[in-house]
Coordinates of C-alpha atoms in Angstrom, one line a residue:
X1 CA 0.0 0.0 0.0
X2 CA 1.7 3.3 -1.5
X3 CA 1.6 5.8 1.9
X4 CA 0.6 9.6 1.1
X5 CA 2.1 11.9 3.3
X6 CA -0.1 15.0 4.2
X7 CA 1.8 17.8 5.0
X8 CA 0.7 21.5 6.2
X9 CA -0.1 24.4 3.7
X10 CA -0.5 28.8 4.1
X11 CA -4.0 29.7 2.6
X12 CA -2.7 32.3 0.2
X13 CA -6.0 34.3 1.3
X14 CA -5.6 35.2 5.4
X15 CA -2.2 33.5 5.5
X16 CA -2.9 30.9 8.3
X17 CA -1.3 27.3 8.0
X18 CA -4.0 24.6 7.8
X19 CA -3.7 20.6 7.0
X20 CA -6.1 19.4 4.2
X21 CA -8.4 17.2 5.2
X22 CA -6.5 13.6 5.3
X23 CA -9.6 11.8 4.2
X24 CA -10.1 13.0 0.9
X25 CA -8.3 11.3 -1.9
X26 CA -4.5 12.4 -2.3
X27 CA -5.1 14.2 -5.2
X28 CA -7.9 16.3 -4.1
X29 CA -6.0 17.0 -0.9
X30 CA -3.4 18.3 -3.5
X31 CA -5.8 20.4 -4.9
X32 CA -7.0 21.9 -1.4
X33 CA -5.9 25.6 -2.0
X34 CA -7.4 27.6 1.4
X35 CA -8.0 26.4 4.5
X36 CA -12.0 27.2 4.3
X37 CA -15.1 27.3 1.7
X38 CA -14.9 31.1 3.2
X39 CA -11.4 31.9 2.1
X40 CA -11.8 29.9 -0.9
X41 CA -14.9 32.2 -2.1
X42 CA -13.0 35.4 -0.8
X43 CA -10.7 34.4 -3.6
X44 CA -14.0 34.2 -6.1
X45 CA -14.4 35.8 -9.4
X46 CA -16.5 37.8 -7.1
X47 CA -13.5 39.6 -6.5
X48 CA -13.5 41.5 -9.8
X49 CA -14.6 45.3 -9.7
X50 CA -18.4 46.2 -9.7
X51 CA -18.1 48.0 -12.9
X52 CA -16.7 44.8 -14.7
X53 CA -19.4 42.4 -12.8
X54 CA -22.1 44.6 -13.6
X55 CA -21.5 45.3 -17.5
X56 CA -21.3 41.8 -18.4
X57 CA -24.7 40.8 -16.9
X58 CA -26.4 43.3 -19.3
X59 CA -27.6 42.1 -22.5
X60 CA -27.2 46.0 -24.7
X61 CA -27.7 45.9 -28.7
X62 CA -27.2 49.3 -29.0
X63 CA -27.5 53.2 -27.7
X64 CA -31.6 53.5 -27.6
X65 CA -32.9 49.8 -26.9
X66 CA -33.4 48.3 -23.9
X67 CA -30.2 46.9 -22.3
X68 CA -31.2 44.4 -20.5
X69 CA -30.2 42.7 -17.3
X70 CA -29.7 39.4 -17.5
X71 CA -28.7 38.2 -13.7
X72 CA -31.2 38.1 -10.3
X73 CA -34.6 40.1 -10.2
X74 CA -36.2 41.0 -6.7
X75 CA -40.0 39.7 -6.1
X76 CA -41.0 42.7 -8.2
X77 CA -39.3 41.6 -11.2
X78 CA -36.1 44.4 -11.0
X79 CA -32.8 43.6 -11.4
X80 CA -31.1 42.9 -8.1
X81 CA -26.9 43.7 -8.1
X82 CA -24.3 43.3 -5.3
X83 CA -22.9 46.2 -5.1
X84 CA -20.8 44.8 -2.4
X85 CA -19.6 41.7 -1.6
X86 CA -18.6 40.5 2.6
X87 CA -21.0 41.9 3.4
X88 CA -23.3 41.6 0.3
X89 CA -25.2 45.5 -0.3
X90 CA -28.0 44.8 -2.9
X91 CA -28.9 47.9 -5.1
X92 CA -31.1 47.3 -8.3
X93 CA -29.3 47.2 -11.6
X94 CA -31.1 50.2 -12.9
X95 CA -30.0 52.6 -10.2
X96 CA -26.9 50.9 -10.8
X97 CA -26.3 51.8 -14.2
X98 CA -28.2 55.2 -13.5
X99 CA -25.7 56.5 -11.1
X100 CA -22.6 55.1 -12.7
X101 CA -23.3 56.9 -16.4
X102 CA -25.7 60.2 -15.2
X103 CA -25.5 60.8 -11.4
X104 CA -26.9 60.4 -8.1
X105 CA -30.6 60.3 -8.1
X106 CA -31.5 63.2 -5.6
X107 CA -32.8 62.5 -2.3
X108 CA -36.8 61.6 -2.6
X109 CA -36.8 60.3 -5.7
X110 CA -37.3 57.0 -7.3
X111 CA -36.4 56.0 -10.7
X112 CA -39.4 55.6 -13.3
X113 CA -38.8 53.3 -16.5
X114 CA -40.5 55.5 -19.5
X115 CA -40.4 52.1 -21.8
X116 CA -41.7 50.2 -18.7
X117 CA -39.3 47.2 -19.3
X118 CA -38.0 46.4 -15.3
X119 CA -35.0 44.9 -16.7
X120 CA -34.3 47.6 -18.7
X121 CA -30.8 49.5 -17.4
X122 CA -30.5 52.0 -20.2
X123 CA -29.9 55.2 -18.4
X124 CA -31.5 56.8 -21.0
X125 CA -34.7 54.8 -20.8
X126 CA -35.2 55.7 -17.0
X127 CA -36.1 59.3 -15.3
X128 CA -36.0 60.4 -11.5
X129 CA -39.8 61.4 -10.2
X130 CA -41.0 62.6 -7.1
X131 CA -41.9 59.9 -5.0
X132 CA -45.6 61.2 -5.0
X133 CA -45.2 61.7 -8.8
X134 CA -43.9 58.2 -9.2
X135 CA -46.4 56.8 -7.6
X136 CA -49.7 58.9 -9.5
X137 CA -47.4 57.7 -13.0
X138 CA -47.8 53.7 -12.1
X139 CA -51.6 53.7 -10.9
X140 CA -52.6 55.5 -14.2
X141 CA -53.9 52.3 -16.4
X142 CA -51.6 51.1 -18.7
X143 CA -48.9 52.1 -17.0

């Protein structure tokens, strides 16, 4: 019987020494890069700017269609997008994309999509109302 030593590693993520986990299979303890699923995630594509997370979850043809977003929706049917990751800050995609390209919507305001698509994150497709006024656009029918 060939006899696989296990030996003790540094998670390249916080830097403590941990010992795989001798009863996987020698190869997958080989393979065992951080000492938790926690580090291991830290690690994560995740990792990569919000900009560059954000743009290639949208689904844009060109300047005055609807870009699309292609990832999680919230109960309503928006486009939910982690901001932030440990801890995770949700924002939806189109406040996302709204603030990034035009500005900060000012305070008291919500977003209102004029083609009424809510995956829709075309900055130009989307106007800041009143809240009131937000509110009086949606419960006019067809709308």
């Amino acid at each position: 019987m060939h006899h696989h030593s296990i030996t003790s590693h540094t998670c390249p993520q916080c830097g403590q020494t941990y010992t795989p986990n001798p009863k996987e299979h020698p190869l997958r303890r080989s393979q065992q890069r951080f000492c938790s699923v926690q580090c291991s995630q830290k690690g994560s594509k995740k990792k990569a700017p919000a900009s560059k997370r954000f743009w290639g979850k949208v689904l844009a043809s060109s300047l005055f269609e609807c870009w699309l977003w292609t990832a999680g929706r919230d109960r309503h049917g928006y486009g939910q997008f982690a901001l932030t990751i440990n801890p995770t800050k949700m924002i939806t995609a189109h406040r996302y994309a709204y603030e990034t390209l035009v500005g900060v919507v000012p305070s008291g305001n919500d977003l209102h999509h004029i083609c009424n698509i809510r995956t829709c994150v075309n900055p130009i497709h989307l106007t800041a109302l009143k809240h009131s006024d937000h509110g009086r656009v949606h419960r006019k029918p067809g709308i």
